[in-house]
PDB file of C-alpha atoms in Angstrom:
ATOM      1  CA  MET A   1      -0.012   0.068   0.012  1.00 26.00           C
ATOM      2  CA  SER A   2       1.154   3.388  -0.866  1.00 28.00           C
ATOM      3  CA  ILE A   3       2.395   5.482   2.247  1.00 24.00           C
ATOM      4  CA  VAL A   4       2.657   9.195   2.938  1.00 27.00           C
ATOM      5  CA  ASP A   5       5.812  10.657   4.350  1.00 27.00           C
ATOM      6  CA  PRO A   6       5.173  12.709   7.469  1.00 23.00           C
ATOM      7  CA  GLY A   7       6.940  15.769   5.966  1.00 30.00           C
ATOM      8  CA  ASP A   8       4.583  15.419   2.978  1.00 31.00           C
ATOM      9  CA  ALA A   9       1.845  18.216   2.672  1.00 30.00           C
ATOM     10  CA  ALA A  10      -0.758  15.562   3.316  1.00 31.00           C
ATOM     11  CA  SER A  11       0.233  14.931   6.755  1.00 30.00           C
ATOM     12  CA  GLY A  12      -1.614  16.894   9.541  1.00 30.00           C
ATOM     13  CA  GLY A  13      -4.343  18.090   7.188  1.00 27.00           C
ATOM     14  CA  PRO A  14      -8.172  17.492   7.614  1.00 25.00           C
ATOM     15  CA  GLY A  15      -8.495  14.587   9.767  1.00 24.00           C
ATOM     16  CA  GLY A  16      -5.530  14.814  11.532  1.00 29.00           C
ATOM     17  CA  ALA A  17      -3.511  11.909  10.538  1.00 29.00           C
ATOM     18  CA  GLN A  18      -0.442  11.696  12.970  1.00 28.00           C
ATOM     19  CA  PRO A  19       2.689   9.506  12.321  1.00 27.00           C
ATOM     20  CA  GLY A  20       2.543   6.007  13.597  1.00 31.00           C
ATOM     21  CA  GLY A  21       4.966   4.638  16.256  1.00 33.00           C
ATOM     22  CA  ALA A  22       7.706   2.313  15.351  1.00 34.00           C
ATOM     23  CA  GLY A  23       7.363  -1.427  16.328  1.00 37.00           C
ATOM     24  CA  PRO A  24       9.837  -3.527  18.097  1.00 40.00           C
ATOM     25  CA  GLN A  25      12.996  -3.929  16.005  1.00 43.00           C
ATOM     26  CA  GLY A  26      13.454  -7.245  14.623  1.00 49.00           C
ATOM     27  CA  ASP A  27      10.061  -8.677  15.606  1.00 53.00           C
ATOM     28  CA  LEU A  28       8.409  -7.270  12.313  1.00 45.00           C
ATOM     29  CA  PRO A  29       9.023  -7.850   8.321  1.00 50.00           C
ATOM     30  CA  GLU A  30      11.098  -5.080   6.919  1.00 61.00           C
ATOM     31  CA  ALA A  31       8.258  -3.522   4.876  1.00 50.00           C
ATOM     32  CA  ALA A  32       5.978  -3.652   8.238  1.00 42.00           C
ATOM     33  CA  GLU A  33       8.460  -1.602  10.111  1.00 50.00           C
ATOM     34  CA  ARG A  34       8.881   0.928   7.253  1.00 52.00           C
ATOM     35  CA  ARG A  35       5.449   1.273   7.348  1.00 43.00           C
ATOM     36  CA  ALA A  36       5.349   2.225  11.034  1.00 45.00           C
ATOM     37  CA  HIS A  37       7.327   5.101  10.438  1.00 49.00           C
ATOM     38  CA  TYR A  38       4.677   6.806   8.151  1.00 49.00           C
ATOM     39  CA  SER A  39       1.541   8.414   8.587  1.00 54.00           C
ATOM     40  CA  ALA A  40      -1.697   7.166   7.147  1.00 57.00           C
ATOM     41  CA  TYR A  41      -3.745   9.000   4.457  1.00 66.00           C
ATOM     42  CA  THR A  42      -7.683   8.967   3.839  1.00 73.00           C
ATOM     43  CA  SER A  43      -8.843   7.325   0.327  1.00 77.00           C
ATOM     44  CA  GLY A  44     -12.246   6.907  -1.387  1.00 78.00           C
ATOM     45  CA  LEU A  45     -10.653   4.127  -3.691  1.00 82.00           C
ATOM     46  CA  THR A  46     -11.519   0.625  -3.384  1.00 80.00           C
ATOM     47  CA  VAL A  47      -8.714  -1.926  -2.995  1.00 82.00           C
ATOM     48  CA  GLN A  48      -8.833  -2.755  -6.913  1.00 84.00           C
ATOM     49  CA  GLU A  49      -8.728   1.017  -7.673  1.00 85.00           C
ATOM     50  CA  LEU A  50      -5.787   1.769  -5.301  1.00 83.00           C
ATOM     51  CA  ALA A  51      -3.775  -0.982  -6.811  1.00 83.00           C
ATOM     52  CA  ALA A  52      -4.643   0.416 -10.189  1.00 84.00           C
ATOM     53  CA  CYS A  53      -3.502   3.655  -9.092  1.00 82.00           C
ATOM     54  CA  GLU A  54      -0.141   2.739  -7.844  1.00 83.00           C
ATOM     55  CA  HIS A  55       0.397   0.721 -11.169  1.00 84.00           C
ATOM     56  CA  MET A  56      -0.043   4.123 -12.960  1.00 86.00           C
ATOM     57  CA  GLY A  57       2.561   5.923 -10.479  1.00 86.00           C
ATOM     58  CA  MET A  58      -0.209   7.794  -8.895  1.00 88.00           C
ATOM     59  CA  ARG A  59      -0.094   8.407  -4.830  1.00 89.00           C
ATOM     60  CA  PRO A  60      -3.137   9.132  -2.909  1.00 91.00           C
ATOM     61  CA  VAL A  61      -2.622  11.759  -0.585  1.00 90.00           C
ATOM     62  CA  ALA A  62      -6.054  12.651   0.685  1.00 89.00           C
ATOM     63  CA  LEU A  63      -9.721  12.495   0.620  1.00 90.00           C
ATOM     64  CA  VAL A  64     -10.793  16.129  -0.465  1.00 92.00           C
ATOM     65  CA  GLN A  65     -14.259  17.564  -0.360  1.00 92.00           C
ATOM     66  CA  GLY A  66     -16.634  20.573  -1.412  1.00 92.00           C
ATOM     67  CA  PHE A  67     -19.885  21.585  -0.299  1.00 91.00           C
ATOM     68  CA  CYS A  68     -22.436  24.409  -1.345  1.00 92.00           C
ATOM     69  CA  ALA A  69     -25.860  24.582   0.249  1.00 91.00           C
ATOM     70  CA  MET A  70     -28.440  26.480  -2.027  1.00 88.00           C
ATOM     71  CA  GLY A  71     -31.954  28.173  -1.266  1.00 83.00           C
ATOM     72  CA  TRP A  72     -34.020  26.140  -3.746  1.00 76.00           C
ATOM     73  CA  ASN A  73     -37.541  27.432  -3.707  1.00 66.00           C
ATOM     74  CA  PHE A  74     -36.578  30.732  -5.018  1.00 50.00           C
ATOM     75  CA  SER A  75     -35.510  29.548  -8.251  1.00 45.00           C
ATOM     76  CA  PHE A  76     -39.028  28.304  -8.811  1.00 45.00           C
ATOM     77  CA  THR A  77     -40.828  31.518  -8.379  1.00 43.00           C
ATOM     78  CA  SER A  78     -40.779  32.786 -12.103  1.00 44.00           C
ATOM     79  CA  VAL A  79     -41.826  28.872 -13.353  1.00 42.00           C
ATOM     80  CA  GLY A  80     -45.030  29.006 -15.380  1.00 41.00           C
ATOM     81  CA  MET A  81     -44.972  32.831 -17.037  1.00 43.00           C
ATOM     82  CA  GLY A  82     -44.594  34.366 -13.455  1.00 41.00           C
ATOM     83  CA  MET A  83     -46.923  32.242 -11.294  1.00 40.00           C
ATOM     84  CA  GLY A  84     -46.041  32.856  -7.484  1.00 37.00           C
ATOM     85  CA  GLY A  85     -44.114  36.266  -8.621  1.00 37.00           C
ATOM     86  CA  GLY A  86     -40.794  36.839  -6.619  1.00 38.00           C
ATOM     87  CA  TYR A  87     -37.501  38.298  -7.354  1.00 39.00           C
ATOM     88  CA  ASN A  88     -34.909  36.414  -9.130  1.00 46.00           C
ATOM     89  CA  ARG A  89     -31.228  37.428  -9.446  1.00 46.00           C
ATOM     90  CA  TYR A  90     -30.381  34.682 -12.105  1.00 46.00           C
ATOM     91  CA  GLY A  91     -31.828  36.196 -15.094  1.00 45.00           C
ATOM     92  CA  SER A  92     -35.288  35.850 -17.217  1.00 50.00           C
ATOM     93  CA  GLY A  93     -36.535  33.116 -15.588  1.00 72.00           C
ATOM     94  CA  TYR A  94     -38.221  30.662 -18.438  1.00 77.00           C
ATOM     95  CA  ARG A  95     -38.364  30.191 -22.127  1.00 85.00           C
ATOM     96  CA  THR A  96     -40.921  28.570 -23.729  1.00 88.00           C
ATOM     97  CA  VAL A  97     -40.055  25.451 -25.865  1.00 91.00           C
ATOM     98  CA  SER A  98     -43.438  23.838 -26.791  1.00 91.00           C
ATOM     99  CA  SER A  99     -47.255  24.856 -26.379  1.00 92.00           C
ATOM    100  CA  TYR A 100     -50.588  22.712 -26.560  1.00 91.00           C
ATOM    101  CA  SER A 101     -53.994  23.428 -27.061  1.00 88.00           C
ATOM    102  CA  CYS A 102     -57.006  21.762 -25.876  1.00 85.00           C
ATOM    103  CA  PRO A 103     -59.591  19.604 -27.714  1.00 82.00           C
ATOM    104  CA  HIS A 104     -62.714  20.712 -26.022  1.00 79.00           C
ATOM    105  CA  PRO A 105     -63.623  23.921 -27.471  1.00 74.00           C
ATOM    106  CA  TRP A 106     -66.975  24.135 -26.092  1.00 74.00           C
ATOM    107  CA  VAL A 107     -65.731  23.860 -22.297  1.00 73.00           C
ATOM    108  CA  SER A 108     -65.438  27.163 -20.653  1.00 72.00           C
ATOM    109  CA  ASP A 109     -64.858  26.174 -17.052  1.00 73.00           C
ATOM    110  CA  ALA A 110     -62.193  28.358 -15.275  1.00 71.00           C
ATOM    111  CA  GLU A 111     -60.596  25.256 -14.131  1.00 75.00           C
ATOM    112  CA  HIS A 112     -60.386  23.529 -17.549  1.00 79.00           C
ATOM    113  CA  HIS A 113     -57.073  24.254 -18.834  1.00 81.00           C
ATOM    114  CA  GLN A 114     -57.430  25.131 -22.739  1.00 83.00           C
ATOM    115  CA  TYR A 115     -53.848  26.028 -23.119  1.00 87.00           C
ATOM    116  CA  GLY A 116     -50.658  24.484 -21.710  1.00 90.00           C
ATOM    117  CA  PHE A 117     -46.851  24.775 -22.492  1.00 92.00           C
ATOM    118  CA  ASN A 118     -43.453  23.664 -21.344  1.00 94.00           C
ATOM    119  CA  SER A 119     -40.819  26.036 -20.559  1.00 92.00           C
ATOM    120  CA  GLU A 120     -37.133  25.998 -19.972  1.00 93.00           C
ATOM    121  CA  CYS A 121     -36.318  27.097 -16.324  1.00 89.00           C
ATOM    122  CA  THR A 122     -33.314  29.063 -16.962  1.00 88.00           C
ATOM    123  CA  ASP A 123     -33.080  30.672 -13.623  1.00 86.00           C
ATOM    124  CA  MET A 124     -33.080  27.226 -12.026  1.00 85.00           C
ATOM    125  CA  GLU A 125     -30.208  26.176 -14.445  1.00 90.00           C
ATOM    126  CA  ALA A 126     -28.086  29.174 -13.452  1.00 90.00           C
ATOM    127  CA  ALA A 127     -28.930  28.575  -9.664  1.00 89.00           C
ATOM    128  CA  TRP A 128     -27.674  24.706 -10.070  1.00 91.00           C
ATOM    129  CA  ALA A 129     -24.622  25.642 -12.069  1.00 93.00           C
ATOM    130  CA  ASP A 130     -23.899  28.182  -9.399  1.00 93.00           C
ATOM    131  CA  GLY A 131     -24.215  25.751  -6.384  1.00 94.00           C
ATOM    132  CA  TYR A 132     -22.022  22.926  -8.494  1.00 95.00           C
ATOM    133  CA  ASN A 133     -19.273  25.224  -9.424  1.00 94.00           C
ATOM    134  CA  ARG A 134     -18.829  26.633  -5.829  1.00 94.00           C
ATOM    135  CA  ALA A 135     -18.776  23.033  -4.454  1.00 94.00           C
ATOM    136  CA  TYR A 136     -16.209  22.170  -7.252  1.00 95.00           C
ATOM    137  CA  GLN A 137     -14.076  24.971  -6.478  1.00 94.00           C
ATOM    138  CA  ARG A 138     -13.935  24.071  -3.004  1.00 93.00           C
ATOM    139  CA  LEU A 139     -12.692  20.722  -3.843  1.00 93.00           C
ATOM    140  CA  ILE A 140     -10.206  21.919  -5.972  1.00 94.00           C
ATOM    141  CA  GLU A 141      -8.758  24.388  -3.554  1.00 92.00           C
ATOM    142  CA  GLU A 142      -8.627  21.713  -0.589  1.00 92.00           C
ATOM    143  CA  ALA A 143      -6.593  19.442  -3.037  1.00 92.00           C
ATOM    144  CA  GLY A 144      -4.450  22.195  -3.714  1.00 90.00           C
ATOM    145  CA  GLU A 145      -3.529  22.379  -0.075  1.00 89.00           C
ATOM    146  CA  PHE A 146      -2.365  18.900  -0.173  1.00 89.00           C
ATOM    147  CA  GLY A 147      -0.192  19.747  -3.356  1.00 90.00           C
ATOM    148  CA  ALA A 148      -2.204  17.457  -5.291  1.00 92.00           C
ATOM    149  CA  HIS A 149      -1.602  17.068  -9.049  1.00 94.00           C
ATOM    150  CA  GLY A 150      -5.132  15.856  -9.727  1.00 94.00           C
ATOM    151  CA  VAL A 151      -8.363  14.373  -7.920  1.00 96.00           C
ATOM    152  CA  ILE A 152      -9.848  11.142  -9.050  1.00 94.00           C
ATOM    153  CA  GLY A 153     -12.953   9.001  -8.407  1.00 93.00           C
ATOM    154  CA  ILE A 154     -15.014  11.871  -7.836  1.00 95.00           C
ATOM    155  CA  THR A 155     -18.434  11.029  -6.510  1.00 93.00           C
ATOM    156  CA  ASP A 156     -21.262  13.332  -6.899  1.00 92.00           C
ATOM    157  CA  ALA A 157     -23.769  13.148  -3.783  1.00 88.00           C
ATOM    158  CA  THR A 158     -25.834  16.381  -4.327  1.00 84.00           C
ATOM    159  CA  LYS A 159     -29.452  15.708  -2.863  1.00 82.00           C
ATOM    160  CA  SER A 160     -32.089  17.899  -1.215  1.00 78.00           C
ATOM    161  CA  LEU A 161     -31.619  18.378   2.584  1.00 75.00           C
ATOM    162  CA  VAL A 162     -34.814  19.847   3.756  1.00 67.00           C
ATOM    163  CA  GLY A 163     -37.943  18.923   1.473  1.00 63.00           C
ATOM    164  CA  SER A 164     -37.332  20.955  -1.656  1.00 62.00           C
ATOM    165  CA  GLY A 165     -36.214  23.986   0.084  1.00 77.00           C
ATOM    166  CA  VAL A 166     -32.443  23.316   0.358  1.00 84.00           C
ATOM    167  CA  ARG A 167     -30.414  21.801  -2.264  1.00 86.00           C
ATOM    168  CA  GLU A 168     -26.756  20.544  -1.112  1.00 91.00           C
ATOM    169  CA  PHE A 169     -23.987  20.305  -3.895  1.00 93.00           C
ATOM    170  CA  HIS A 170     -21.343  17.657  -2.267  1.00 94.00           C
ATOM    171  CA  LEU A 171     -18.483  16.533  -4.270  1.00 95.00           C
ATOM    172  CA  TYR A 172     -15.758  14.319  -3.007  1.00 94.00           C
ATOM    173  CA  GLY A 173     -12.921  12.207  -4.423  1.00 94.00           C
ATOM    174  CA  THR A 174      -9.162  11.321  -3.716  1.00 93.00           C
ATOM    175  CA  ALA A 175      -6.290  13.775  -4.277  1.00 93.00           C
ATOM    176  CA  VAL A 176      -3.261  12.331  -5.830  1.00 93.00           C
ATOM    177  CA  VAL A 177       0.171  12.972  -6.767  1.00 92.00           C
ATOM    178  CA  PHE A 178       2.467  11.372  -9.671  1.00 88.00           C
ATOM    179  CA  GLU A 179       5.608  10.248  -8.276  1.00 82.00           C
ATOM    180  CA  ASN A 180       8.685  12.156  -9.669  1.00 80.00           C
ATOM    181  CA  SER A 181       6.499  14.484 -11.584  1.00 80.00           C
ATOM    182  CA  GLN A 182       6.271  18.316 -11.537  1.00 83.00           C
ATOM    183  CA  ALA A 183       2.865  19.441 -10.655  1.00 81.00           C
ATOM    184  CA  PRO A 184       0.780  20.746 -13.365  1.00 85.00           C
ATOM    185  CA  ARG A 185      -0.390  24.488 -13.826  1.00 87.00           C
ATOM    186  CA  GLN A 186      -3.897  23.503 -12.912  1.00 91.00           C
ATOM    187  CA  ILE A 187      -5.219  20.741 -10.816  1.00 94.00           C
ATOM    188  CA  TRP A 188      -7.246  18.254 -13.003  1.00 94.00           C
ATOM    189  CA  SER A 189      -9.974  16.050 -11.919  1.00 96.00           C
ATOM    190  CA  THR A 190     -12.047  13.147 -13.263  1.00 95.00           C
ATOM    191  CA  TYR A 191     -14.836  10.914 -11.983  1.00 95.00           C
ATOM    192  CA  LEU A 192     -13.003   7.768 -12.967  1.00 92.00           C
ATOM    193  CA  ALA A 193     -10.494   5.524 -10.892  1.00 91.00           C
ATOM    194  CA  GLY A 194      -9.046   2.433 -11.436  1.00 87.00           C
ATOM    195  CA  GLN A 195      -8.819   0.379 -14.663  1.00 86.00           C
ATOM    196  CA  ARG A 196     -11.120   2.910 -16.217  1.00 88.00           C
ATOM    197  CA  LEU A 197      -8.496   5.724 -15.717  1.00 90.00           C
ATOM    198  CA  GLY A 198      -6.011   3.494 -16.686  1.00 87.00           C
ATOM    199  CA  LYS A 199      -7.633   2.664 -19.954  1.00 86.00           C
ATOM    200  CA  LEU A 200      -8.073   6.623 -20.348  1.00 88.00           C
ATOM    201  CA  PHE A 201      -4.246   7.172 -20.194  1.00 86.00           C
ATOM    202  CA  GLU A 202      -3.376   4.222 -22.306  1.00 84.00           C
ATOM    203  CA  ALA A 203      -5.762   5.587 -25.040  1.00 86.00           C
ATOM    204  CA  GLY A 204      -3.582   8.825 -25.100  1.00 87.00           C
ATOM    205  CA  LEU A 205      -6.122  10.840 -23.532  1.00 90.00           C
ATOM    206  CA  LEU A 206      -5.463  13.025 -20.501  1.00 90.00           C
ATOM    207  CA  PRO A 207      -8.348  14.080 -18.041  1.00 93.00           C
ATOM    208  CA  VAL A 208      -9.025  17.773 -17.960  1.00 94.00           C
ATOM    209  CA  SER A 209     -11.646  18.285 -15.428  1.00 94.00           C
ATOM    210  CA  ILE A 210     -15.004  16.755 -14.296  1.00 95.00           C
ATOM    211  CA  ILE A 211     -17.766  18.825 -16.216  1.00 94.00           C
ATOM    212  CA  ALA A 212     -21.710  18.802 -15.780  1.00 95.00           C
ATOM    213  CA  ALA A 213     -24.774  20.597 -17.076  1.00 94.00           C
ATOM    214  CA  ASN A 214     -28.480  20.954 -15.841  1.00 94.00           C
ATOM    215  CA  ALA A 215     -31.496  21.502 -18.039  1.00 94.00           C
ATOM    216  CA  SER A 216     -35.021  21.962 -16.319  1.00 92.00           C
ATOM    217  CA  ILE A 217     -38.407  22.131 -18.018  1.00 93.00           C
ATOM    218  CA  SER A 218     -41.541  23.130 -16.281  1.00 91.00           C
ATOM    219  CA  ILE A 219     -44.872  21.747 -17.161  1.00 92.00           C
ATOM    220  CA  TYR A 220     -47.940  23.969 -17.279  1.00 90.00           C
ATOM    221  CA  PRO A 221     -50.327  21.275 -18.240  1.00 91.00           C
ATOM    222  CA  VAL A 222     -53.098  21.473 -20.818  1.00 88.00           C
ATOM    223  CA  CYS A 223     -56.386  19.715 -19.925  1.00 86.00           C
ATOM    224  CA  VAL A 224     -55.611  16.633 -21.951  1.00 87.00           C
ATOM    225  CA  THR A 225     -52.268  16.095 -19.762  1.00 86.00           C
ATOM    226  CA  GLU A 226     -54.240  16.755 -16.505  1.00 85.00           C
ATOM    227  CA  ILE A 227     -56.890  14.034 -17.500  1.00 83.00           C
ATOM    228  CA  LEU A 228     -54.279  11.433 -18.271  1.00 86.00           C
ATOM    229  CA  GLU A 229     -51.806  11.921 -15.265  1.00 83.00           C
ATOM    230  CA  GLN A 230     -55.142  11.590 -13.084  1.00 81.00           C
ATOM    231  CA  GLY A 231     -55.973   8.216 -14.835  1.00 75.00           C
ATOM    232  CA  SER A 232     -59.266   9.415 -16.096  1.00 71.00           C
ATOM    233  CA  TRP A 233     -60.704   9.831 -19.764  1.00 67.00           C
ATOM    234  CA  ASP A 234     -63.254  11.247 -21.824  1.00 68.00           C
ATOM    235  CA  ASN A 235     -64.467  11.184 -25.478  1.00 67.00           C
ATOM    236  CA  TYR A 236     -61.342  12.645 -26.664  1.00 69.00           C
ATOM    237  CA  VAL A 237     -58.779  10.892 -24.430  1.00 73.00           C
ATOM    238  CA  SER A 238     -58.264   7.151 -24.016  1.00 73.00           C
ATOM    239  CA  PRO A 239     -56.957   5.650 -21.007  1.00 72.00           C
ATOM    240  CA  GLY A 240     -53.881   4.258 -23.165  1.00 76.00           C
ATOM    241  CA  SER A 241     -52.962   7.398 -24.851  1.00 82.00           C
ATOM    242  CA  GLU A 242     -49.267   8.786 -24.733  1.00 88.00           C
ATOM    243  CA  ILE A 243     -49.164  11.839 -22.339  1.00 90.00           C
ATOM    244  CA  THR A 244     -47.495  13.915 -25.258  1.00 92.00           C
ATOM    245  CA  GLN A 245     -46.643  16.834 -23.217  1.00 93.00           C
ATOM    246  CA  LEU A 246     -44.659  14.974 -20.580  1.00 93.00           C
ATOM    247  CA  SER A 247     -43.151  12.879 -22.938  1.00 95.00           C
ATOM    248  CA  ASP A 248     -41.787  16.198 -24.979  1.00 96.00           C
ATOM    249  CA  ALA A 249     -40.616  17.771 -21.549  1.00 96.00           C
ATOM    250  CA  HIS A 250     -38.486  14.728 -20.878  1.00 96.00           C
ATOM    251  CA  THR A 251     -37.188  14.691 -24.508  1.00 96.00           C
ATOM    252  CA  SER A 252     -36.332  18.682 -24.265  1.00 96.00           C
ATOM    253  CA  ALA A 253     -34.548  18.209 -21.067  1.00 96.00           C
ATOM    254  CA  ARG A 254     -32.333  15.658 -22.192  1.00 96.00           C
ATOM    255  CA  GLN A 255     -31.523  17.271 -25.181  1.00 96.00           C
ATOM    256  CA  LEU A 256     -31.024  20.720 -23.491  1.00 96.00           C
ATOM    257  CA  ALA A 257     -28.678  19.007 -21.120  1.00 96.00           C
ATOM    258  CA  ARG A 258     -26.626  17.662 -23.823  1.00 95.00           C
ATOM    259  CA  ASP A 259     -26.439  20.848 -25.511  1.00 95.00           C
ATOM    260  CA  HIS A 260     -25.494  22.780 -22.772  1.00 94.00           C
ATOM    261  CA  LEU A 261     -22.698  20.540 -21.969  1.00 94.00           C
ATOM    262  CA  LYS A 262     -21.477  20.333 -25.547  1.00 93.00           C
ATOM    263  CA  SER A 263     -21.007  24.110 -25.712  1.00 92.00           C
ATOM    264  CA  ARG A 264     -18.613  24.198 -22.650  1.00 91.00           C
ATOM    265  CA  LEU A 265     -16.364  21.176 -24.242  1.00 90.00           C
ATOM    266  CA  GLY A 266     -14.621  22.983 -27.068  1.00 88.00           C
ATOM    267  CA  ASN A 267     -12.513  20.850 -28.781  1.00 89.00           C
ATOM    268  CA  ASP A 268     -12.324  18.362 -25.857  1.00 92.00           C
ATOM    269  CA  GLU A 269     -14.080  15.020 -25.394  1.00 91.00           C
ATOM    270  CA  LEU A 270     -16.540  13.925 -23.156  1.00 93.00           C
ATOM    271  CA  HIS A 271     -15.841  10.431 -21.335  1.00 90.00           C
ATOM    272  CA  GLY A 272     -17.824   8.338 -19.019  1.00 88.00           C
ATOM    273  CA  ALA A 273     -21.064  10.271 -19.571  1.00 91.00           C
ATOM    274  CA  ASP A 274     -23.837   9.836 -16.768  1.00 93.00           C
ATOM    275  CA  LEU A 275     -27.173  11.071 -17.324  1.00 94.00           C
ATOM    276  CA  MET A 276     -29.653  11.418 -14.054  1.00 93.00           C
ATOM    277  CA  VAL A 277     -33.501  12.876 -14.443  1.00 93.00           C
ATOM    278  CA  HIS A 278     -35.354  14.194 -11.377  1.00 87.00           C
ATOM    279  CA  GLU A 279     -39.044  15.348 -10.785  1.00 86.00           C
ATOM    280  CA  TYR A 280     -39.991  18.300  -8.806  1.00 78.00           C
ATOM    281  CA  ARG A 281     -43.281  19.932  -7.893  1.00 75.00           C
ATOM    282  CA  SER A 282     -43.753  23.327  -6.856  1.00 65.00           C
ATOM    283  CA  PHE A 283     -46.231  25.949  -6.710  1.00 63.00           C
ATOM    284  CA  GLY A 284     -48.583  23.110  -8.426  1.00 67.00           C
ATOM    285  CA  LEU A 285     -46.209  22.624 -11.240  1.00 77.00           C
ATOM    286  CA  GLU A 286     -44.256  19.535 -12.220  1.00 87.00           C
ATOM    287  CA  VAL A 287     -40.431  20.142 -13.274  1.00 89.00           C
ATOM    288  CA  ILE A 288     -38.280  17.793 -15.166  1.00 93.00           C
ATOM    289  CA  SER A 289     -34.623  18.265 -14.245  1.00 92.00           C
ATOM    290  CA  ALA A 290     -32.055  16.634 -16.469  1.00 95.00           C
ATOM    291  CA  GLU A 291     -28.392  16.439 -15.078  1.00 95.00           C
ATOM    292  CA  LEU A 292     -25.567  15.345 -17.562  1.00 95.00           C
ATOM    293  CA  ARG A 293     -22.059  14.972 -16.209  1.00 94.00           C
ATOM    294  CA  GLY A 294     -18.775  13.160 -17.066  1.00 95.00           C
ATOM    295  CA  THR A 295     -14.988  13.656 -17.663  1.00 94.00           C
ATOM    296  CA  ARG A 296     -13.618  16.389 -20.043  1.00 95.00           C
ATOM    297  CA  VAL A 297     -10.682  14.537 -21.581  1.00 94.00           C
ATOM    298  CA  ARG A 298      -7.877  16.156 -23.903  1.00 92.00           C
ATOM    299  CA  ARG A 299      -5.626  13.880 -26.294  1.00 88.00           C
ATOM    300  CA  PHE A 300      -1.823  14.365 -25.331  1.00 82.00           C
ATOM    301  CA  LYS A 301      -0.213  11.452 -27.030  1.00 79.00           C
ATOM    302  CA  ASP A 302      -0.804   8.567 -29.509  1.00 75.00           C
ATOM    303  CA  VAL A 303      -2.257   5.403 -28.044  1.00 68.00           C
ATOM    304  CA  GLU A 304       0.317   3.611 -25.946  1.00 66.00           C
ATOM    305  CA  PRO A 305      -0.497   0.395 -24.047  1.00 67.00           C
ATOM    306  CA  LEU A 306       0.456   0.170 -20.473  1.00 64.00           C
ATOM    307  CA  PRO A 307       3.045  -2.336 -19.265  1.00 70.00           C
ATOM    308  CA  ALA A 308       1.626  -5.648 -18.092  1.00 73.00           C
ATOM    309  CA  PRO A 309       0.896  -5.883 -14.727  1.00 69.00           C
ATOM    310  CA  VAL A 310       3.086  -8.072 -12.444  1.00 73.00           C
ATOM    311  CA  PRO A 311       1.570 -10.690 -10.710  1.00 69.00           C
ATOM    312  CA  THR A 312       1.348 -10.461  -6.995  1.00 67.00           C
ATOM    313  CA  VAL A 313       0.032 -13.948  -6.138  1.00 68.00           C
ATOM    314  CA  ARG A 314       0.945 -17.287  -7.923  1.00 66.00           C
ATOM    315  CA  MET A 315      -0.873 -20.639  -7.928  1.00 65.00           C
ATOM    316  CA  VAL A 316       1.505 -23.449  -7.256  1.00 67.00           C
ATOM    317  CA  GLY A 317       0.443 -26.855  -8.565  1.00 60.00           C
TER     318      GLY A 317
END
């Protein structure tokens, strides 16, 4: 297992790792005696990922984290053409992406929604990006305190803390250094670890940073959408019909998330893409939120296979 010298920047960092005491001389194997003079480190890696990390010449130095808590209710106040009112510091609030008409022209009930539309919640997207970026910058700043070259195996543990009123952005990963290598100008980061990261280097690609984008679509339902979601039907709506407005909302959210992320990649590529879709309800409206994330990579050399791993266990017949 990799070890951290007490004089390394990782010693005495968050978590308070302290140097271990030496064991009785001559009673322990040489490797065990050597380990006893070094301090421990924290890591979010599995045993397999740690082994692959060492094989690539990387040394873990610390588990690093970044947090940001965002007030979430305010970001919905402009959803649905201003329903709920309120002040929003992030921008225009919404952009209509599709509209729908009622097939019941003779119905004039005030509660019968003759028109419906799906809108992109640009204020919610900006608030999400703000919270995510703050958490990421804090993760990188903490990694810098340990002299890290990069952060690998990043986990995104973003979640709602108190109902839908507070959104916590939480990123954590393992800070690493390349042995006998000069620190890069900027700390790189990746969701990848272990063999997947090794294959990335083998393919001649270098991780630049994690990257993520959010797209949110609010649904102001037309009557047909309401009828089908409630499980009822009439002469114009059969119970087995597709809920077109809802399908369109999901499709738009996924496409917009992809477009938002692609606009930030430039000439780089995306590796290990992961798409998550959530549904919220606020002020009586349904919101579809799509989050697309992955590792931004850049080619730095031609494909060069890694050396074959050295076996550590042999079966003797």
